[in-house]
PDB file of C-alpha atoms in Angstrom:
ATOM      1  CA  UNK A 208      88.149 102.997 115.482  1.00  0.00           C
ATOM      2  CA  UNK A 209      86.538 104.178 112.301  1.00  0.00           C
ATOM      3  CA  UNK A 210      85.049 102.101 109.547  1.00  0.00           C
ATOM      4  CA  UNK A 211      87.391 100.957 106.813  1.00  0.00           C
ATOM      5  CA  UNK A 212      87.199  99.326 103.439  1.00  0.00           C
ATOM      6  CA  UNK A 213      89.249  96.727 101.661  1.00  0.00           C
ATOM      7  CA  UNK A 214      89.414  96.113  97.955  1.00  0.00           C
ATOM      8  CA  UNK A 215      90.913  93.101  96.277  1.00  0.00           C
ATOM      9  CA  UNK A 216      91.741  93.181  92.598  1.00  0.00           C
ATOM     10  CA  UNK A 217      92.495  90.130  90.507  1.00  0.00           C
ATOM     11  CA  UNK A 218      95.902  89.461  88.990  1.00  0.00           C
ATOM     12  CA  UNK A 219      94.525  90.078  85.507  1.00  0.00           C
ATOM     13  CA  UNK A 220      93.431  93.568  86.491  1.00  0.00           C
ATOM     14  CA  UNK A 221      89.696  93.040  86.157  1.00  0.00           C
ATOM     15  CA  UNK A 222      87.201  95.163  88.066  1.00  0.00           C
ATOM     16  CA  UNK A 223      87.764  95.424  91.785  1.00  0.00           C
ATOM     17  CA  UNK A 224      84.952  95.173  94.272  1.00  0.00           C
ATOM     18  CA  UNK A 225      85.119  97.200  97.470  1.00  0.00           C
ATOM     19  CA  UNK A 226      83.818  95.897 100.783  1.00  0.00           C
ATOM     20  CA  UNK A 227      82.923  98.321 103.569  1.00  0.00           C
ATOM     21  CA  UNK A 228      83.883  96.862 106.912  1.00  0.00           C
ATOM     22  CA  UNK A 229      82.127  97.935 110.088  1.00  0.00           C
ATOM     23  CA  UNK A 230      83.508  99.177 113.370  1.00  0.00           C
ATOM     24  CA  UNK A 231      86.599  97.605 114.924  1.00  0.00           C
ATOM     25  CA  UNK A 232      86.783  97.122 118.702  1.00  0.00           C
ATOM     26  CA  UNK A 233      90.119  96.711 120.488  1.00  0.00           C
ATOM     27  CA  UNK A 234      90.735  95.057 123.870  1.00  0.00           C
ATOM     28  CA  UNK A 235      94.061  96.305 125.221  1.00  0.00           C
ATOM     29  CA  UNK A 236      96.392  93.944 127.103  1.00  0.00           C
ATOM     30  CA  UNK A 237      96.263  94.359 130.867  1.00  0.00           C
ATOM     31  CA  UNK A 238      99.823  93.070 131.286  1.00  0.00           C
ATOM     32  CA  UNK A 239     102.916  93.015 129.083  1.00  0.00           C
ATOM     33  CA  UNK A 240     101.889  92.976 125.399  1.00  0.00           C
ATOM     34  CA  UNK A 241     103.176  89.718 123.889  1.00  0.00           C
ATOM     35  CA  UNK A 242     100.597  88.760 121.260  1.00  0.00           C
ATOM     36  CA  UNK A 243      97.868  90.288 119.109  1.00  0.00           C
ATOM     37  CA  UNK A 244      94.926  88.226 117.865  1.00  0.00           C
ATOM     38  CA  UNK A 245      92.234  89.318 115.435  1.00  0.00           C
ATOM     39  CA  UNK A 246      88.982  87.648 116.528  1.00  0.00           C
ATOM     40  CA  UNK A 247      86.196  87.287 113.953  1.00  0.00           C
ATOM     41  CA  UNK A 248      82.502  87.086 114.807  1.00  0.00           C
ATOM     42  CA  UNK A 249      79.892  84.810 113.266  1.00  0.00           C
ATOM     43  CA  UNK A 250      77.279  85.500 110.588  1.00  0.00           C
ATOM     44  CA  UNK A 251      75.007  88.439 111.456  1.00  0.00           C
ATOM     45  CA  UNK A 252      77.012  89.411 114.544  1.00  0.00           C
ATOM     46  CA  UNK A 253      79.428  92.299 115.200  1.00  0.00           C
ATOM     47  CA  UNK A 254      82.843  92.833 116.749  1.00  0.00           C
ATOM     48  CA  UNK A 255      81.572  94.354 119.979  1.00  0.00           C
ATOM     49  CA  UNK A 256      79.802  91.115 120.991  1.00  0.00           C
ATOM     50  CA  UNK A 257      83.068  89.211 121.222  1.00  0.00           C
ATOM     51  CA  UNK A 258      85.187  92.052 122.579  1.00  0.00           C
ATOM     52  CA  UNK A 259      83.054  91.994 125.735  1.00  0.00           C
ATOM     53  CA  UNK A 260      83.734  88.269 126.274  1.00  0.00           C
ATOM     54  CA  UNK A 261      87.430  88.456 125.379  1.00  0.00           C
ATOM     55  CA  UNK A 262      87.914  91.255 127.912  1.00  0.00           C
ATOM     56  CA  UNK A 263      86.995  88.800 130.701  1.00  0.00           C
ATOM     57  CA  UNK A 264      89.516  86.094 129.756  1.00  0.00           C
ATOM     58  CA  UNK A 265      92.605  85.548 131.947  1.00  0.00           C
ATOM     59  CA  UNK A 266      94.976  86.415 129.090  1.00  0.00           C
ATOM     60  CA  UNK A 267      96.586  89.710 130.165  1.00  0.00           C
ATOM     61  CA  UNK A 268      99.332  89.555 127.535  1.00  0.00           C
ATOM     62  CA  UNK A 269      97.039  89.482 124.488  1.00  0.00           C
ATOM     63  CA  UNK A 270      95.685  92.443 122.568  1.00  0.00           C
ATOM     64  CA  UNK A 271      92.422  91.510 120.858  1.00  0.00           C
ATOM     65  CA  UNK A 272      91.234  93.194 117.670  1.00  0.00           C
ATOM     66  CA  UNK A 273      87.548  92.553 116.915  1.00  0.00           C
ATOM     67  CA  UNK A 274      86.504  93.893 113.507  1.00  0.00           C
ATOM     68  CA  UNK A 275      82.952  93.906 112.130  1.00  0.00           C
ATOM     69  CA  UNK A 276      82.228  92.277 108.783  1.00  0.00           C
ATOM     70  CA  UNK A 277      80.680  94.133 105.839  1.00  0.00           C
ATOM     71  CA  UNK A 278      76.891  94.084 105.499  1.00  0.00           C
ATOM     72  CA  UNK A 279      76.095  92.188 102.307  1.00  0.00           C
ATOM     73  CA  UNK A 280      73.470  89.920 100.745  1.00  0.00           C
ATOM     74  CA  UNK A 281      73.863  86.299 101.899  1.00  0.00           C
ATOM     75  CA  UNK A 282      72.564  83.324  99.885  1.00  0.00           C
ATOM     76  CA  UNK A 283      71.947  81.311 103.041  1.00  0.00           C
ATOM     77  CA  UNK A 284      69.289  83.891 103.972  1.00  0.00           C
ATOM     78  CA  UNK A 285      67.809  84.139 100.484  1.00  0.00           C
ATOM     79  CA  UNK A 286      69.847  87.218  99.644  1.00  0.00           C
ATOM     80  CA  UNK A 287      68.863  89.123 102.784  1.00  0.00           C
ATOM     81  CA  UNK A 288      71.728  91.444 103.819  1.00  0.00           C
ATOM     82  CA  UNK A 289      73.576  90.947 107.094  1.00  0.00           C
ATOM     83  CA  UNK A 290      77.123  91.155 108.392  1.00  0.00           C
ATOM     84  CA  UNK A 291      79.165  88.412 106.709  1.00  0.00           C
ATOM     85  CA  UNK A 292      82.848  87.860 105.992  1.00  0.00           C
ATOM     86  CA  UNK A 293      81.913  86.231 102.672  1.00  0.00           C
ATOM     87  CA  UNK A 294      78.843  84.920 100.895  1.00  0.00           C
ATOM     88  CA  UNK A 295      77.714  81.375 101.635  1.00  0.00           C
ATOM     89  CA  UNK A 296      74.832  79.224 100.393  1.00  0.00           C
ATOM     90  CA  UNK A 297      75.461  76.092 102.452  1.00  0.00           C
ATOM     91  CA  UNK A 298      78.291  74.402 104.324  1.00  0.00           C
ATOM     92  CA  UNK A 299      78.862  71.420 102.022  1.00  0.00           C
ATOM     93  CA  UNK A 300      82.181  70.881 100.275  1.00  0.00           C
ATOM     94  CA  UNK A 301      80.384  71.063  96.919  1.00  0.00           C
ATOM     95  CA  UNK A 302      79.087  74.601  97.527  1.00  0.00           C
ATOM     96  CA  UNK A 303      80.782  77.328  95.460  1.00  0.00           C
ATOM     97  CA  UNK A 304      83.344  79.401  97.354  1.00  0.00           C
ATOM     98  CA  UNK A 305      83.106  83.195  97.447  1.00  0.00           C
ATOM     99  CA  UNK A 306      86.816  83.660  96.800  1.00  0.00           C
ATOM    100  CA  UNK A 307      86.482  87.412  96.324  1.00  0.00           C
ATOM    101  CA  UNK A 308      84.786  87.865  99.697  1.00  0.00           C
ATOM    102  CA  UNK A 309      87.221  85.507 101.431  1.00  0.00           C
ATOM    103  CA  UNK A 310      90.223  87.325  99.971  1.00  0.00           C
ATOM    104  CA  UNK A 311      88.844  90.725 100.998  1.00  0.00           C
ATOM    105  CA  UNK A 312      88.242  89.588 104.590  1.00  0.00           C
ATOM    106  CA  UNK A 313      91.616  87.832 104.860  1.00  0.00           C
ATOM    107  CA  UNK A 314      93.274  91.011 103.539  1.00  0.00           C
ATOM    108  CA  UNK A 315      91.375  93.115 106.084  1.00  0.00           C
ATOM    109  CA  UNK A 316      92.621  90.854 108.883  1.00  0.00           C
ATOM    110  CA  UNK A 317      96.201  91.007 107.571  1.00  0.00           C
ATOM    111  CA  UNK A 318      95.994  94.808 107.350  1.00  0.00           C
ATOM    112  CA  UNK A 319      94.866  95.003 110.988  1.00  0.00           C
ATOM    113  CA  UNK A 320      97.873  92.905 112.038  1.00  0.00           C
ATOM    114  CA  UNK A 321     100.441  94.530 109.757  1.00  0.00           C
ATOM    115  CA  UNK A 322     101.026  97.535 112.023  1.00  0.00           C
ATOM    116  CA  UNK A 323     101.791  95.497 115.156  1.00  0.00           C
ATOM    117  CA  UNK A 324     105.358  95.674 116.553  1.00  0.00           C
ATOM    118  CA  UNK A 325     107.848  93.179 115.108  1.00  0.00           C
ATOM    119  CA  UNK A 326     108.326  91.290 118.394  1.00  0.00           C
ATOM    120  CA  UNK A 327     104.599  90.644 118.889  1.00  0.00           C
ATOM    121  CA  UNK A 328     103.228  87.197 117.969  1.00  0.00           C
ATOM    122  CA  UNK A 329     100.202  87.315 115.683  1.00  0.00           C
ATOM    123  CA  UNK A 330      97.128  85.122 115.467  1.00  0.00           C
ATOM    124  CA  UNK A 331      93.637  84.874 113.999  1.00  0.00           C
ATOM    125  CA  UNK A 332      90.622  83.252 115.624  1.00  0.00           C
ATOM    126  CA  UNK A 333      86.901  83.226 115.219  1.00  0.00           C
ATOM    127  CA  UNK A 334      83.505  81.690 115.750  1.00  0.00           C
ATOM    128  CA  UNK A 335      81.412  79.994 113.033  1.00  0.00           C
ATOM    129  CA  UNK A 336      81.902  82.026 109.827  1.00  0.00           C
ATOM    130  CA  UNK A 337      84.673  83.857 111.677  1.00  0.00           C
ATOM    131  CA  UNK A 338      86.380  80.504 112.266  1.00  0.00           C
ATOM    132  CA  UNK A 339      86.029  79.726 108.551  1.00  0.00           C
ATOM    133  CA  UNK A 340      87.707  83.043 107.725  1.00  0.00           C
ATOM    134  CA  UNK A 341      90.493  82.328 110.232  1.00  0.00           C
ATOM    135  CA  UNK A 342      91.126  78.969 108.536  1.00  0.00           C
ATOM    136  CA  UNK A 343      91.140  80.667 105.142  1.00  0.00           C
ATOM    137  CA  UNK A 344      93.782  83.070 106.512  1.00  0.00           C
ATOM    138  CA  UNK A 345      95.809  79.984 107.476  1.00  0.00           C
ATOM    139  CA  UNK A 346      95.595  78.705 103.894  1.00  0.00           C
ATOM    140  CA  UNK A 347      96.757  82.093 102.573  1.00  0.00           C
ATOM    141  CA  UNK A 348      99.682  82.113 105.010  1.00  0.00           C
ATOM    142  CA  UNK A 349     100.778  78.592 104.127  1.00  0.00           C
ATOM    143  CA  UNK A 350     100.442  79.006 100.354  1.00  0.00           C
ATOM    144  CA  UNK A 351     102.028  82.465 100.533  1.00  0.00           C
ATOM    145  CA  UNK A 352      99.253  84.263  98.706  1.00  0.00           C
ATOM    146  CA  UNK A 353      95.551  85.036  98.519  1.00  0.00           C
ATOM    147  CA  UNK A 354      93.272  83.202  96.110  1.00  0.00           C
ATOM    148  CA  UNK A 355      93.832  85.937  93.520  1.00  0.00           C
ATOM    149  CA  UNK A 356      97.610  85.485  93.615  1.00  0.00           C
ATOM    150  CA  UNK A 357      98.540  88.561  95.648  1.00  0.00           C
ATOM    151  CA  UNK A 358     101.168  87.939  98.323  1.00  0.00           C
ATOM    152  CA  UNK A 359     100.007  87.292 101.895  1.00  0.00           C
ATOM    153  CA  UNK A 360     101.947  89.823 104.013  1.00  0.00           C
ATOM    154  CA  UNK A 361     101.947  88.718 107.676  1.00  0.00           C
ATOM    155  CA  UNK A 362     103.267  85.796 109.698  1.00  0.00           C
ATOM    156  CA  UNK A 363     100.693  84.003 111.853  1.00  0.00           C
ATOM    157  CA  UNK A 364     101.674  82.000 114.945  1.00  0.00           C
ATOM    158  CA  UNK A 365      98.259  80.636 115.999  1.00  0.00           C
ATOM    159  CA  UNK A 366      94.824  79.884 114.507  1.00  0.00           C
ATOM    160  CA  UNK A 367      91.714  79.220 116.618  1.00  0.00           C
ATOM    161  CA  UNK A 368      88.355  78.126 115.211  1.00  0.00           C
ATOM    162  CA  UNK A 369      85.174  77.512 117.234  1.00  0.00           C
ATOM    163  CA  UNK A 370      82.119  75.878 115.616  1.00  0.00           C
ATOM    164  CA  UNK A 371      83.390  76.573 112.111  1.00  0.00           C
ATOM    165  CA  UNK A 372      84.278  74.932 108.818  1.00  0.00           C
ATOM    166  CA  UNK A 373      86.989  75.008 106.152  1.00  0.00           C
ATOM    167  CA  UNK A 374      86.184  77.012 103.016  1.00  0.00           C
ATOM    168  CA  UNK A 375      87.934  76.222  99.714  1.00  0.00           C
ATOM    169  CA  UNK A 376      88.696  72.658 100.830  1.00  0.00           C
ATOM    170  CA  UNK A 377      88.588  71.398  97.224  1.00  0.00           C
ATOM    171  CA  UNK A 378      91.393  73.717  96.119  1.00  0.00           C
ATOM    172  CA  UNK A 379      93.517  73.295  99.260  1.00  0.00           C
ATOM    173  CA  UNK A 380      95.855  70.647  97.857  1.00  0.00           C
ATOM    174  CA  UNK A 381      96.324  72.556  94.580  1.00  0.00           C
ATOM    175  CA  UNK A 382      97.395  75.684  96.456  1.00  0.00           C
ATOM    176  CA  UNK A 383     100.009  73.741  98.411  1.00  0.00           C
ATOM    177  CA  UNK A 384     101.194  71.253  95.786  1.00  0.00           C
ATOM    178  CA  UNK A 385     104.836  71.264  94.776  1.00  0.00           C
ATOM    179  CA  UNK A 386     105.905  73.819  97.370  1.00  0.00           C
ATOM    180  CA  UNK A 387     108.304  72.657 100.086  1.00  0.00           C
ATOM    181  CA  UNK A 388     107.853  76.023 101.790  1.00  0.00           C
ATOM    182  CA  UNK A 389     104.065  75.566 101.931  1.00  0.00           C
ATOM    183  CA  UNK A 390     104.500  72.058 103.349  1.00  0.00           C
ATOM    184  CA  UNK A 391     106.912  73.366 105.989  1.00  0.00           C
ATOM    185  CA  UNK A 392     104.564  76.180 107.018  1.00  0.00           C
ATOM    186  CA  UNK A 393     101.558  73.833 107.160  1.00  0.00           C
ATOM    187  CA  UNK A 394     103.395  71.309 109.327  1.00  0.00           C
ATOM    188  CA  UNK A 395     104.402  73.931 111.893  1.00  0.00           C
ATOM    189  CA  UNK A 396     101.361  76.234 112.081  1.00  0.00           C
ATOM    190  CA  UNK A 397      99.482  75.644 115.381  1.00  0.00           C
ATOM    191  CA  UNK A 398      95.709  75.295 114.890  1.00  0.00           C
ATOM    192  CA  UNK A 399      93.134  74.713 117.638  1.00  0.00           C
ATOM    193  CA  UNK A 400      89.625  73.731 116.544  1.00  0.00           C
ATOM    194  CA  UNK A 401      86.575  73.099 118.746  1.00  0.00           C
ATOM    195  CA  UNK A 402      83.112  71.832 117.799  1.00  0.00           C
ATOM    196  CA  UNK A 403      80.012  70.755 119.678  1.00  0.00           C
ATOM    197  CA  UNK A 404      78.266  67.472 118.891  1.00  0.00           C
ATOM    198  CA  UNK A 405      74.940  69.270 119.312  1.00  0.00           C
ATOM    199  CA  UNK A 406      75.670  72.093 116.850  1.00  0.00           C
ATOM    200  CA  UNK A 407      72.397  72.719 114.976  1.00  0.00           C
ATOM    201  CA  UNK A 408      73.808  75.444 112.682  1.00  0.00           C
ATOM    202  CA  UNK A 409      77.193  74.169 111.483  1.00  0.00           C
ATOM    203  CA  UNK A 410      76.864  70.420 111.887  1.00  0.00           C
ATOM    204  CA  UNK A 411      79.599  68.636 113.826  1.00  0.00           C
ATOM    205  CA  UNK A 412      80.418  66.558 110.728  1.00  0.00           C
ATOM    206  CA  UNK A 413      81.422  69.722 108.840  1.00  0.00           C
ATOM    207  CA  UNK A 414      83.827  70.670 111.609  1.00  0.00           C
ATOM    208  CA  UNK A 415      85.259  67.165 111.857  1.00  0.00           C
ATOM    209  CA  UNK A 416      85.683  66.844 108.081  1.00  0.00           C
ATOM    210  CA  UNK A 417      87.404  70.230 107.974  1.00  0.00           C
ATOM    211  CA  UNK A 418      89.948  69.075 110.537  1.00  0.00           C
ATOM    212  CA  UNK A 419      90.510  65.854 108.571  1.00  0.00           C
ATOM    213  CA  UNK A 420      91.006  67.773 105.302  1.00  0.00           C
ATOM    214  CA  UNK A 421      93.543  70.063 106.947  1.00  0.00           C
ATOM    215  CA  UNK A 422      95.411  67.099 108.458  1.00  0.00           C
ATOM    216  CA  UNK A 423      95.554  65.228 105.159  1.00  0.00           C
ATOM    217  CA  UNK A 424      96.843  68.380 103.434  1.00  0.00           C
ATOM    218  CA  UNK A 425      99.820  68.472 105.793  1.00  0.00           C
ATOM    219  CA  UNK A 426      98.664  70.576 108.752  1.00  0.00           C
ATOM    220  CA  UNK A 427     100.361  68.471 111.432  1.00  0.00           C
ATOM    221  CA  UNK A 428     100.141  70.797 114.434  1.00  0.00           C
ATOM    222  CA  UNK A 429      96.350  70.622 114.678  1.00  0.00           C
ATOM    223  CA  UNK A 430      94.153  69.903 117.689  1.00  0.00           C
ATOM    224  CA  UNK A 431      90.448  69.111 117.255  1.00  0.00           C
ATOM    225  CA  UNK A 432      88.322  69.129 120.407  1.00  0.00           C
ATOM    226  CA  UNK A 433      84.813  67.681 120.631  1.00  0.00           C
ATOM    227  CA  UNK A 434      82.227  68.807 123.196  1.00  0.00           C
ATOM    228  CA  UNK A 435      79.237  66.614 124.065  1.00  0.00           C
ATOM    229  CA  UNK A 436      75.936  68.462 124.090  1.00  0.00           C
ATOM    230  CA  UNK A 437      77.424  71.763 122.930  1.00  0.00           C
ATOM    231  CA  UNK A 438      75.314  73.651 120.384  1.00  0.00           C
ATOM    232  CA  UNK A 439      76.243  76.655 118.257  1.00  0.00           C
ATOM    233  CA  UNK A 440      77.633  78.751 121.084  1.00  0.00           C
ATOM    234  CA  UNK A 441      80.611  78.761 123.434  1.00  0.00           C
ATOM    235  CA  UNK A 442      80.908  77.553 127.024  1.00  0.00           C
ATOM    236  CA  UNK A 443      83.446  78.191 129.836  1.00  0.00           C
ATOM    237  CA  UNK A 444      85.032  74.741 129.418  1.00  0.00           C
ATOM    238  CA  UNK A 445      85.795  75.595 125.799  1.00  0.00           C
ATOM    239  CA  UNK A 446      87.141  79.098 126.465  1.00  0.00           C
ATOM    240  CA  UNK A 447      89.295  77.723 129.296  1.00  0.00           C
ATOM    241  CA  UNK A 448      90.905  75.277 126.881  1.00  0.00           C
ATOM    242  CA  UNK A 449      91.461  78.049 124.334  1.00  0.00           C
ATOM    243  CA  UNK A 450      93.156  80.160 127.033  1.00  0.00           C
ATOM    244  CA  UNK A 451      95.421  77.281 128.088  1.00  0.00           C
ATOM    245  CA  UNK A 452      96.291  76.456 124.472  1.00  0.00           C
ATOM    246  CA  UNK A 453      97.092  80.080 123.564  1.00  0.00           C
ATOM    247  CA  UNK A 454      99.227  80.527 126.689  1.00  0.00           C
ATOM    248  CA  UNK A 455     101.267  77.402 125.877  1.00  0.00           C
ATOM    249  CA  UNK A 456     101.414  77.908 122.094  1.00  0.00           C
ATOM    250  CA  UNK A 457     102.389  81.572 122.175  1.00  0.00           C
ATOM    251  CA  UNK A 458     104.673  81.222 125.208  1.00  0.00           C
ATOM    252  CA  UNK A 459     102.763  83.835 127.186  1.00  0.00           C
ATOM    253  CA  UNK A 460     103.743  84.808 130.708  1.00  0.00           C
ATOM    254  CA  UNK A 461     100.489  83.224 131.896  1.00  0.00           C
ATOM    255  CA  UNK A 462      97.318  84.342 133.562  1.00  0.00           C
ATOM    256  CA  UNK A 463      97.206  86.701 136.471  1.00  0.00           C
ATOM    257  CA  UNK A 464      94.519  88.107 138.673  1.00  0.00           C
ATOM    258  CA  UNK A 465      93.436  91.671 138.038  1.00  0.00           C
TER     259      UNK A 465
END
């Protein structure tokens, strides 16, 4: 698939910034197509890295869409440009959030899912910064709109985050406050989070605190799995659990040999 761009304007009509997204890789379902999941890579990576792994999973009913983030300067690397879904300086809750970048990436994900057939269940997952973007998509779904106020257009049935964190945690309650619909969506949205105790990039505490913040904000259908000795990477035990969770959560026909 060709490169694409996404632009997000503010409600007040101020200048719009355009982000050029890289190549998107698609893994077609090997069985009956029942679900489509956009899977988001980590900082400095690309969509093809994950498409190769996802192709090997025993999930024949899922179509995987693996986009590549825009190349942009990143504070964490002193302004050095690399592929990133949004800008980030550190992973603390006090760090400023790049709402513009988050909105653009969440909109790109929603656009990729918006052309799927009506009977297909939709999900977003990711690793590290990709997991953070998946969780931000969950916030947009539950609140009904992006950070800039524009309506969020797709319905998500599953969120998966590996070795990630929750962006915009300080504004989470404000975006959900006073809305019974937001509370209902939060309570029912299935989220599966995994984090290694040995993660040297995104510390385990960030992952654990993110899960706690989501739970306290009303996300009731949330599972947080801890892995002893796991660093900032994935292992078969983890991917097996993701496969089992997706099969059960999305009501898939189940794995098959091929």
